[in-house]
XYZ file of C-alpha atoms in Angstrom:
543
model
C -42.230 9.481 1.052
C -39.435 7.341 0.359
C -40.050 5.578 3.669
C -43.452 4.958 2.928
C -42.668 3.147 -0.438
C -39.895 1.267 1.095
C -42.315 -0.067 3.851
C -44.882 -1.204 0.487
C -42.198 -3.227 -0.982
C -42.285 -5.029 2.311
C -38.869 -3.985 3.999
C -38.388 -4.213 7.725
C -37.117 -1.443 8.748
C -35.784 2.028 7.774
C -32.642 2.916 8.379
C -31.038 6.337 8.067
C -28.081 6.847 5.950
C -25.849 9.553 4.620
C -28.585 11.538 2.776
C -30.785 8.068 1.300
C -32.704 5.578 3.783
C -31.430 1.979 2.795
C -34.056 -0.331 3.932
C -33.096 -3.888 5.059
C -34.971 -7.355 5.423
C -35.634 -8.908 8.701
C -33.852 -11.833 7.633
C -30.740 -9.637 6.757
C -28.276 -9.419 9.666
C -25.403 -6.788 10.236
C -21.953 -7.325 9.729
C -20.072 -5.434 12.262
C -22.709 -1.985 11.357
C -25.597 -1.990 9.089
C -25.883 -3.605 6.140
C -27.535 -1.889 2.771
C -29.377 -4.013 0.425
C -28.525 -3.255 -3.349
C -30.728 -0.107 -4.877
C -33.496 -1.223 -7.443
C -33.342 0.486 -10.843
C -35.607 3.330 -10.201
C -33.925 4.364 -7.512
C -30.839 4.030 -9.286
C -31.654 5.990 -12.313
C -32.451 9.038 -10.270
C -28.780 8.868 -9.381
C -27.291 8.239 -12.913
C -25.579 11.884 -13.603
C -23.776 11.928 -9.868
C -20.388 12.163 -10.018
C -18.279 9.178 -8.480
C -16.226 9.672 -5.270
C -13.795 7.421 -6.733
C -11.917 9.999 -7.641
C -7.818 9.577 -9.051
C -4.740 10.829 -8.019
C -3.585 12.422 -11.169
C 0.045 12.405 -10.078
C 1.294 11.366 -13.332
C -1.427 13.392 -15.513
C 0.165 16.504 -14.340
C 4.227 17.430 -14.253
C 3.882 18.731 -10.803
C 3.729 16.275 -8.254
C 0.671 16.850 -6.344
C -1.798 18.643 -5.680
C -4.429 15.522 -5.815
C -7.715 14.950 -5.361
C -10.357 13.113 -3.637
C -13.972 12.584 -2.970
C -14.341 14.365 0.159
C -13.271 17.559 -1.978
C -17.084 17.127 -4.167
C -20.318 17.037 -2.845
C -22.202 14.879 -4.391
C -25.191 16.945 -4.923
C -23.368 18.722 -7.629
C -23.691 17.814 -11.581
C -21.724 17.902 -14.011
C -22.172 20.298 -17.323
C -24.340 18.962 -20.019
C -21.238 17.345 -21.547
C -21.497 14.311 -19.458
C -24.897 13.439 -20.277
C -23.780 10.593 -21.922
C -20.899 8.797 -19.280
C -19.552 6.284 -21.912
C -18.532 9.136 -24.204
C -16.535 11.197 -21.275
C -14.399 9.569 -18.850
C -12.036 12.249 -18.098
C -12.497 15.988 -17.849
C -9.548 18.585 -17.573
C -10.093 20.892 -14.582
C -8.617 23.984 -13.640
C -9.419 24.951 -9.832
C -9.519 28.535 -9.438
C -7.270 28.419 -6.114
C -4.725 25.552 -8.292
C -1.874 26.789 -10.778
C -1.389 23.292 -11.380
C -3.773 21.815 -14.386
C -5.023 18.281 -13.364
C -7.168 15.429 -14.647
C -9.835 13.938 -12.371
C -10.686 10.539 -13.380
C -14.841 10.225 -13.694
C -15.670 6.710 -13.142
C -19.013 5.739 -14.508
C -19.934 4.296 -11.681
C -23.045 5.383 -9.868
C -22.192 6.545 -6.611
C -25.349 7.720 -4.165
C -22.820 9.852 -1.454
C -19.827 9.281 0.170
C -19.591 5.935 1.125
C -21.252 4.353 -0.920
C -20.179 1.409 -3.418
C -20.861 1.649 -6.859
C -24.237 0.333 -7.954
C -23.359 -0.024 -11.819
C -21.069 -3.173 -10.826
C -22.136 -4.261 -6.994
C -22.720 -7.956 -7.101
C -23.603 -8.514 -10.535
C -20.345 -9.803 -11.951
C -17.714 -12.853 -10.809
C -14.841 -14.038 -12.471
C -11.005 -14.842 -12.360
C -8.857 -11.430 -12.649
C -6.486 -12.053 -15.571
C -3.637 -10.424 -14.727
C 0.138 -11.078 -16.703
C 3.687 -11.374 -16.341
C 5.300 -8.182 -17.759
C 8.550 -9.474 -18.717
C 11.511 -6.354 -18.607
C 14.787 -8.778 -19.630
C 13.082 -9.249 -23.366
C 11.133 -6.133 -24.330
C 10.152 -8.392 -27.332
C 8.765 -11.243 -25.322
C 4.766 -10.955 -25.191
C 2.525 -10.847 -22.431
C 1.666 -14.088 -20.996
C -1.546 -14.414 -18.554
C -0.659 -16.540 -15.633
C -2.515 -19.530 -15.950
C 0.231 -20.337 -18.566
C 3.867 -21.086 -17.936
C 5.225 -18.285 -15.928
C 8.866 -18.935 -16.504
C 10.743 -16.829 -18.834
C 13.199 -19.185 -20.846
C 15.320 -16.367 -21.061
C 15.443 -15.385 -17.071
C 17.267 -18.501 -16.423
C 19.480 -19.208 -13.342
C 23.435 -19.734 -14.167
C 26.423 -20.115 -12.481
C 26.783 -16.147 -12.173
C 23.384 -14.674 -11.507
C 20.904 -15.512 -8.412
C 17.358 -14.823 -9.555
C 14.238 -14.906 -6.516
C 10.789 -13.191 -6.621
C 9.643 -11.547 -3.752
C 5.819 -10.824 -3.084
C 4.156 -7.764 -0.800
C 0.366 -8.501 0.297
C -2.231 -6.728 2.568
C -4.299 -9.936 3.505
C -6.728 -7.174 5.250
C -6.639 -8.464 8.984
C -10.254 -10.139 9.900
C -10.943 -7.542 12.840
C -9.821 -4.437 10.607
C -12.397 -5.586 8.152
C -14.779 -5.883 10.830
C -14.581 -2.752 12.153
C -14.530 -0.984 9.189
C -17.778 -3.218 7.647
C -19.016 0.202 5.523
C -16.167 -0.117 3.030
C -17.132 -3.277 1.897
C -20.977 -2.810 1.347
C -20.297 -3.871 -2.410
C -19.766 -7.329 -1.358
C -21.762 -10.575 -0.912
C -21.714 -11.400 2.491
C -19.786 -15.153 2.633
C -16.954 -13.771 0.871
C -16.128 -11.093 3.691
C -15.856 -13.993 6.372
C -12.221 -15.227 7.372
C -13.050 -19.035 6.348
C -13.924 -18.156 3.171
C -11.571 -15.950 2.778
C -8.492 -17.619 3.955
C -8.307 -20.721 1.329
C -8.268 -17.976 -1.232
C -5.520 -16.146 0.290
C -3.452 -19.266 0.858
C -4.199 -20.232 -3.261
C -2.929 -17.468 -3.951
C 0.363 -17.683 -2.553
C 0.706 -21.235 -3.559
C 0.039 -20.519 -7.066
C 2.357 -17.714 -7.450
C 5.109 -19.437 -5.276
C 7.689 -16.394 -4.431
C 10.665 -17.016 -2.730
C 10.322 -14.543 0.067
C 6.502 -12.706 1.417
C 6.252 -9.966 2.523
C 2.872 -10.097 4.233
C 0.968 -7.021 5.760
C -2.180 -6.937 8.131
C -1.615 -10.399 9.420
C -3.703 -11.041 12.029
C -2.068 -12.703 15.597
C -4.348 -15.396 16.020
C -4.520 -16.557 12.764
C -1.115 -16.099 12.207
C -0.522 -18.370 15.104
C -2.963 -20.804 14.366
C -3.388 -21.093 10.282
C -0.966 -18.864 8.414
C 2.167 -19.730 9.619
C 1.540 -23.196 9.833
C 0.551 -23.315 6.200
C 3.593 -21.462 5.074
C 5.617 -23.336 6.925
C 4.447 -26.635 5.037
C 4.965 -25.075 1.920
C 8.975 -24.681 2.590
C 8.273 -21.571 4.446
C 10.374 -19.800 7.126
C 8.410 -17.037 9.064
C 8.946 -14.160 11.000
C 6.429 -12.009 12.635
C 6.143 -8.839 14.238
C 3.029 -7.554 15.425
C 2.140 -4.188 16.311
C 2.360 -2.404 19.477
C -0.455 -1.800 22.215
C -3.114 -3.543 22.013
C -3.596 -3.909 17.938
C -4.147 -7.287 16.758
C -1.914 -7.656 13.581
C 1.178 -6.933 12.141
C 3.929 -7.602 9.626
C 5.375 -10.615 8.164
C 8.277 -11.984 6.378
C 8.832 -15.467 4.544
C 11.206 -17.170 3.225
C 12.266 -20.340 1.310
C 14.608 -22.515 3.039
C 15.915 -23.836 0.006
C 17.025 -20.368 -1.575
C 17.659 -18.691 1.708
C 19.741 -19.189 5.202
C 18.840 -16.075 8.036
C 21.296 -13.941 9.014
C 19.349 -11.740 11.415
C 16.040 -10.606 12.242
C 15.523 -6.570 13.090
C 11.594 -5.508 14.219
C 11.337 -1.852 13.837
C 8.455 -0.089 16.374
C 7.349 3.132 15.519
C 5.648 3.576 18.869
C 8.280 5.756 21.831
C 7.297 6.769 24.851
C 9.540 9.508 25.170
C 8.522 10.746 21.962
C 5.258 12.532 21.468
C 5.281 12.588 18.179
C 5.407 8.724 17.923
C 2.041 7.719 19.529
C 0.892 5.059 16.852
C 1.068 1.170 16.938
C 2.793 0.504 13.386
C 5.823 -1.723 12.840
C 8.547 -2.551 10.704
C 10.503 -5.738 9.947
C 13.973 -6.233 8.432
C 15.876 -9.370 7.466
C 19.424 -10.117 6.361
C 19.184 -13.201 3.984
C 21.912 -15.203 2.274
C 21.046 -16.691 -0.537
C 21.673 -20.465 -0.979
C 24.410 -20.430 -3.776
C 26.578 -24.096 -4.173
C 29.277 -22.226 -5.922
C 31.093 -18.761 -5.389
C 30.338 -16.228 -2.707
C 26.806 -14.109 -2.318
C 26.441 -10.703 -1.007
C 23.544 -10.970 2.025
C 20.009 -9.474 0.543
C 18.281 -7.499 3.181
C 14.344 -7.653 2.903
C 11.978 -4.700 4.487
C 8.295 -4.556 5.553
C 5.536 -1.913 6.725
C 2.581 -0.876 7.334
C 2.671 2.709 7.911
C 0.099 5.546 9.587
C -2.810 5.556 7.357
C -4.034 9.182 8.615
C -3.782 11.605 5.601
C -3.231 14.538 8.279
C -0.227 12.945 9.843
C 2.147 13.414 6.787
C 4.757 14.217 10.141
C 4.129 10.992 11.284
C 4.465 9.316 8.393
C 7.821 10.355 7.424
C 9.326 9.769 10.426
C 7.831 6.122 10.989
C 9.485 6.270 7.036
C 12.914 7.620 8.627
C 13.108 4.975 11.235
C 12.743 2.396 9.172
C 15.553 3.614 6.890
C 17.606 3.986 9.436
C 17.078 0.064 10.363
C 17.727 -0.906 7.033
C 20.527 1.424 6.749
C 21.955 -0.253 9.790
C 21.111 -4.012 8.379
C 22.373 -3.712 5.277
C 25.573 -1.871 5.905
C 28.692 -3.696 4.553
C 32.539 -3.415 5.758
C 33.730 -1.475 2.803
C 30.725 1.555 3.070
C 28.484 0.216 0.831
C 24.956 -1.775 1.580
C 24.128 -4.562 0.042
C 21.375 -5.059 -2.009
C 17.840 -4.012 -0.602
C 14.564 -5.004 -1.130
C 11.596 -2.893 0.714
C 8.257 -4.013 0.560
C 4.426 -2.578 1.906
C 1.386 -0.374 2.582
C 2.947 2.482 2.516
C -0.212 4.523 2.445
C 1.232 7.108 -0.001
C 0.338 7.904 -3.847
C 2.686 7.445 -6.546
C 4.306 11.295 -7.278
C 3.935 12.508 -3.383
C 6.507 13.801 -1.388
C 7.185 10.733 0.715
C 7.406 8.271 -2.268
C 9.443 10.975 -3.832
C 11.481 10.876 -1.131
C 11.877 7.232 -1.440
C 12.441 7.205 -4.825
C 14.925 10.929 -5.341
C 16.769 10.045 -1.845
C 16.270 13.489 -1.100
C 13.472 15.903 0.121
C 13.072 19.454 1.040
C 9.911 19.916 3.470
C 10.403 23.322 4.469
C 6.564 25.130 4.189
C 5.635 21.178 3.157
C 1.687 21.099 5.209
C 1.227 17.785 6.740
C -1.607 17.127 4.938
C -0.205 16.907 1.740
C 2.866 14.270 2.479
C 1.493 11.656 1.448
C -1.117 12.978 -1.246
C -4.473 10.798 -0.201
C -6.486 13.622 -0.067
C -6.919 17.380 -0.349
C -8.944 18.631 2.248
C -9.120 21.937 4.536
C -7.724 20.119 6.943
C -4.224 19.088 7.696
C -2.603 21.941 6.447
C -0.516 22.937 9.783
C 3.106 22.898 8.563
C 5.811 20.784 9.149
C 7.977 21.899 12.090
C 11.616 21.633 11.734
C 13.152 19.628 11.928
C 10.083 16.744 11.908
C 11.368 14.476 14.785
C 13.107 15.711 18.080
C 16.822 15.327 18.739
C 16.293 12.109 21.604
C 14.350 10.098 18.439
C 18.502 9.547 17.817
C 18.031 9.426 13.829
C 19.542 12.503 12.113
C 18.260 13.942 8.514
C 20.473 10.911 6.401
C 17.884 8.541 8.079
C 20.837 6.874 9.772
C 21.206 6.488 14.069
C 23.281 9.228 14.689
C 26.986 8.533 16.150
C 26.635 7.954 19.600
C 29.819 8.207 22.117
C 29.999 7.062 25.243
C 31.923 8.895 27.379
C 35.465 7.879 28.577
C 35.258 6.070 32.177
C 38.261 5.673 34.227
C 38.072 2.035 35.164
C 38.494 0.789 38.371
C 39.478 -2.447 40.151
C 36.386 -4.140 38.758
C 35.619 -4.088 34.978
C 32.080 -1.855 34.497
C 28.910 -4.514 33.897
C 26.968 -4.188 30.822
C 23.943 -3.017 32.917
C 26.380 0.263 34.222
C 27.591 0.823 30.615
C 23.758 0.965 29.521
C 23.327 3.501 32.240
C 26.157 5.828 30.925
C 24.978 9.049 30.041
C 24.918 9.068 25.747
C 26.270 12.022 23.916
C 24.640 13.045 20.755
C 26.322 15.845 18.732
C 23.441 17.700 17.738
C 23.182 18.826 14.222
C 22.429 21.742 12.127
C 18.683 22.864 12.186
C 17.914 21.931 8.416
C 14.549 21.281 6.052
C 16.488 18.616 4.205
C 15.887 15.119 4.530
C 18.324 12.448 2.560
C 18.999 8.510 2.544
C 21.518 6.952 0.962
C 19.868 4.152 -0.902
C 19.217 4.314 -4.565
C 15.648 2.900 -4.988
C 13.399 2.589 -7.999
C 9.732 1.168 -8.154
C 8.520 -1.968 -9.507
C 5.713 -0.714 -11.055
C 5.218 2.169 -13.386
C 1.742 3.222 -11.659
C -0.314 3.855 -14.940
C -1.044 2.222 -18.052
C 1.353 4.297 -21.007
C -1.010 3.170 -23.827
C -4.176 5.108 -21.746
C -2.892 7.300 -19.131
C -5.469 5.585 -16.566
C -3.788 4.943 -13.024
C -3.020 1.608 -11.929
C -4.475 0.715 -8.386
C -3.458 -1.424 -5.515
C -6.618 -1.239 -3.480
C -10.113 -0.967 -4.103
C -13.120 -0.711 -1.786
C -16.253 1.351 -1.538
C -14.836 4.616 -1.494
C -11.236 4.679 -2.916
C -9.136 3.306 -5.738
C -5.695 3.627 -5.647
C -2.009 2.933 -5.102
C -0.679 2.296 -1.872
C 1.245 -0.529 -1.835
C 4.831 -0.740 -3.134
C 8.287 -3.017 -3.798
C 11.301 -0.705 -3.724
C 14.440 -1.863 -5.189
C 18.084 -1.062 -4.965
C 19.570 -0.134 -8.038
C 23.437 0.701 -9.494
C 24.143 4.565 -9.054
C 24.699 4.434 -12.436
C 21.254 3.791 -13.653
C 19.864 6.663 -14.888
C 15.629 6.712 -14.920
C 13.750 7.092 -17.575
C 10.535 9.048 -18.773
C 7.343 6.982 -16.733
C 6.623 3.730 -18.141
C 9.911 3.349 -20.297
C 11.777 0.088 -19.511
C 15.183 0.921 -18.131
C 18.401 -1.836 -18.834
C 19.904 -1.702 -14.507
C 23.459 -1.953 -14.369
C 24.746 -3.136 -10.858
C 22.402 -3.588 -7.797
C 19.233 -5.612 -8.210
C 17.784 -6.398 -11.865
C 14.171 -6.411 -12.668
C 13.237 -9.077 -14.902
C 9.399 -9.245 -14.496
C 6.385 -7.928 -12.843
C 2.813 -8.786 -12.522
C 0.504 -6.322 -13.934
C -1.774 -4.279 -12.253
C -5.260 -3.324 -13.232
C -7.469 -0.353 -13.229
C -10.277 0.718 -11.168
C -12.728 -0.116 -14.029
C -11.133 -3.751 -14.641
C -11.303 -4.687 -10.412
C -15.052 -3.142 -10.739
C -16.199 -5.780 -13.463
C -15.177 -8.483 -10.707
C -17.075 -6.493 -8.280
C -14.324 -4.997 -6.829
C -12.311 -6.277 -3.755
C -12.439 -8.255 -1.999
C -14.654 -10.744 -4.314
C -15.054 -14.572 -4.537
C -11.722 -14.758 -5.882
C -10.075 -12.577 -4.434
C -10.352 -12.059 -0.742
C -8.252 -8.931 0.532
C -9.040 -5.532 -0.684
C -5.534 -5.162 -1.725
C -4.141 -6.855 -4.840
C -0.509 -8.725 -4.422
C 2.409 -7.114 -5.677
C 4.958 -9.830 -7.544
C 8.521 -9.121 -8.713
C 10.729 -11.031 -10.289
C 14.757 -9.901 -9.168
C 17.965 -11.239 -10.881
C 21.824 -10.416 -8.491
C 24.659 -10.271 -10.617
C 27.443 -12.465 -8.867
């Protein structure tokens, strides 16, 4: 039936979907899969009591950490109680799971969703605008919020003689082929605004605008890394380093820099992918620089800058941590100083994790205990049946040479008695490596003290910032980590903390909610053009 009145409003053809049959016009070509034309009203009002599978992580709703929740939890076909007959008047509902101890809030968007998949119809290509978003300023908790078409410069975040301020910036420009391939989370957009030469002058005016002193760019495609990004950086003052991910993946990670507040010390790509390590089968990638900063008077301690992209795969929580573990130990190994302590860290990406799970509190508490941890629920994206095979222990095998302080273990090579002629390098290499192996143990540890740029929800409202937004999820994934003084002590979410010693936050940009990205027509858009938002700090070092 609903084929037959699809073929009288004088559609081509009839194409099956997930429970609906979208119907396209000749004239309307695929992008990478099949395209779906926007519902009419009818058809949308028989869907206006579903339930949306954009569904929150209530990390910070609940005191426990996780359990979360996510669409693939729901079918669709269910309804809510007769409370929710009226979606402006209910946004949030407290649930109790029978199987849960944990009480959590599940964040109902009132956005019509027709089954997994899909992209809201309330919003889909009905609004465009400019996103306002603000500088939240933390060095004067009286200073109001400014939008950013104003001055951004706080008068009272000044450089001196004693302080080196720079802003650093983290940004999944959503590589062109990744996009591609995945076409069916971006069904809420217009076509023109998906392609790469629209998309790329909106990317670029972006960075210009905002003008940080070091990128830290993820999802950057070879090719046009090679051809238009880098050479665009580099005419803005840019210095650029690239590393792009094993096999045969097309993009990878990138870090910039001014020349004229930095000098480069050393350059450190981190791949995930060993062959003698079964465990470590996936193409993702780290990078870590040593910077000096560019001081004309008195001496600097180096800054060392991180980026990832790690595993996306919400099963692989084993995976994730250790690509998470090597990376630490790379920066642990960068940034360590000749008295014992590391200098001042800054560690940036997609770190495909929610705010409140195990491996960002792991980040954040220095300190985890996995033992009877499933896989599945590292890194809190979802809550399915599957995934919930426990972590072995310990994660990574003994040869991976990185022990639980996410540090390369000592290795010592063995005495050799020398002979007339001096061993080569190449025989050294060869010498059989002793690793002391350590005590079996569920405990994982770093030694950095990191904090989080960004609170992750709004404290007036509860609601969740996000980082990313597309046809089925809104949330955070992407992060800037900090180093901090031992000393600081952190406060209750969302309270502004004075930092004594490390790095000093002086600013931030805001984030948004789902609901605010939605009335742009969610990401990417015309202004807009990754379906990640950039993350913008502003850092002061105390000389």
């Amino acid at each position: 039936m609903e084929a037959w009145r699809c073929v009288r409003r004088g559609y081509g053809r009839c194409v099956v979907g997930r429970g609906r049959y979208p119907m396209l016009p000749h004239h309307q070509k695929s992008l990478g899969r099949d395209w779906t034309a926007p519902w009419e009203n009818p058809q949308r009002s028989c869907w206006s009591r579903h339930i949306s599978s954009c569904m929150r992580w209530p990390g910070h709703y609940s005191r426990a950490p996780y359990p979360y929740f996510s669409s693939r939890q729901f079918s669709l076909n269910w309804r809510p109680p007769c409370l929710f007959e009226s979606r402006t008047h209910f946004q949030y509902w407290n649930w109790r799971p029978d199987n849960l101890g944990q009480t959590s809030l599940i964040h109902l968007s009132s956005y019509v969703m027709t089954s997994e998949g899909d992209e809201p119809a309330s919003k889909r290509r009905k609004h465009q605008g400019t996103i306002k978003r603000h500088w939240e300023y933390i060095c004067n908790h009286n200073k109001e919020k400014t939008e950013i078409p104003g001055d951004n410069v706080d008068p009272t975040c000044e450089d001196s003689e004693s302080k080196f301020d720079f802003s650093v910036m983290s940004y999944n420009i959503l590589s062109q082929d990744l996009l591609e391939d995945n076409s069916h989370l971006y069904r809420h957009c217009r076509r023109p605004v998906l392609h790469w030469s629209f998309r790329f002058p909106n990317i670029l005016k972006e960075i210009k605008h905002f003008d940080a002193d070091v990128l830290c760019l993820q999802e950057v495609q070879e090719d046009h890394y090679g051809t238009e990004i880098r050479p665009s950086l580099e005419s803005l003052g840019y210095h650029c380093e690239y590393k792009i991910r094993t096999g045969k993946k097309p993009d990878g990670c990138a870090i910039c820099f001014k020349h004229s507040k930095f000098s480069l010390l050393s350059v450190n790509p981190v791949e995930f992918y060993r062959p003698d390590v079964p465990l470590l089968d996936r193409d993702n990638v780290g990078l870590v620089l040593l910077l000096q900063p560019k001081i004309p008077s008195g001496a600097c301690p180096a800054i060392c800058v991180a980026n990832t992209h790690l595993l996306y795969n919400p099963r692989r929580g084993d995976i994730k941590l250790t690509q998470l573990a090597m990376l630490l130990a790379e920066i642990s190994s960068v940034a360590h100083q000749k008295d014992g302590s590391f200098c001042p860290i800054v560690m940036c990406g997609d770190f495909n994790s929610v705010p409140g799970s195990p491996l960002y509190s792991f980040i954040k508490e220095g300190k985890l205990n996995y033992e009877g941890l499933a896989i599945g629920k590292v890194s809190g994206q979802e809550q399915s049946s599957r995934g919930q095979r426990i972590l072995s222990i310990p994660i990574w095998p003994p040869n991976l040479g990185i022990s639980q302080n996410c540090v390369y273990e000592a290795q010592q090579v063995p005495e050799v008695e020398k002979t007339d002629t001096d061993l080569t390098q190449t025989q050294l290499d060869k010498t059989e490596v002793l690793v002391t192996a350590e005590k079996l143990s569920s405990h994982l540890q770093h030694h950095f003290s990191l904090s989080s740029v960004y609170s992750h929800y709004f404290p007036d409202t509860g609601i969740p910032e996000v980082t990313t937004c597309h046809s089925r999820s809104a949330i955070t994934v992407d992060y800037i980590f900090y180093s901090v003084g031992k000393e600081d002590v952190a406060g209750q979410p969302g309270a502004e903390v004075a930092l004594v010693g490390g790095l000093k936050l002086l600013a931030r940009l805001s984030l948004l909610t789902e609901q605010d990205l939605w009335t742009v027509n969610g990401l990417p858009n015309e202004n807009n053009s990754s379906d990640h938002l950039p993350l913008l700090a502003k850092f002061r070092l105390e000389l």
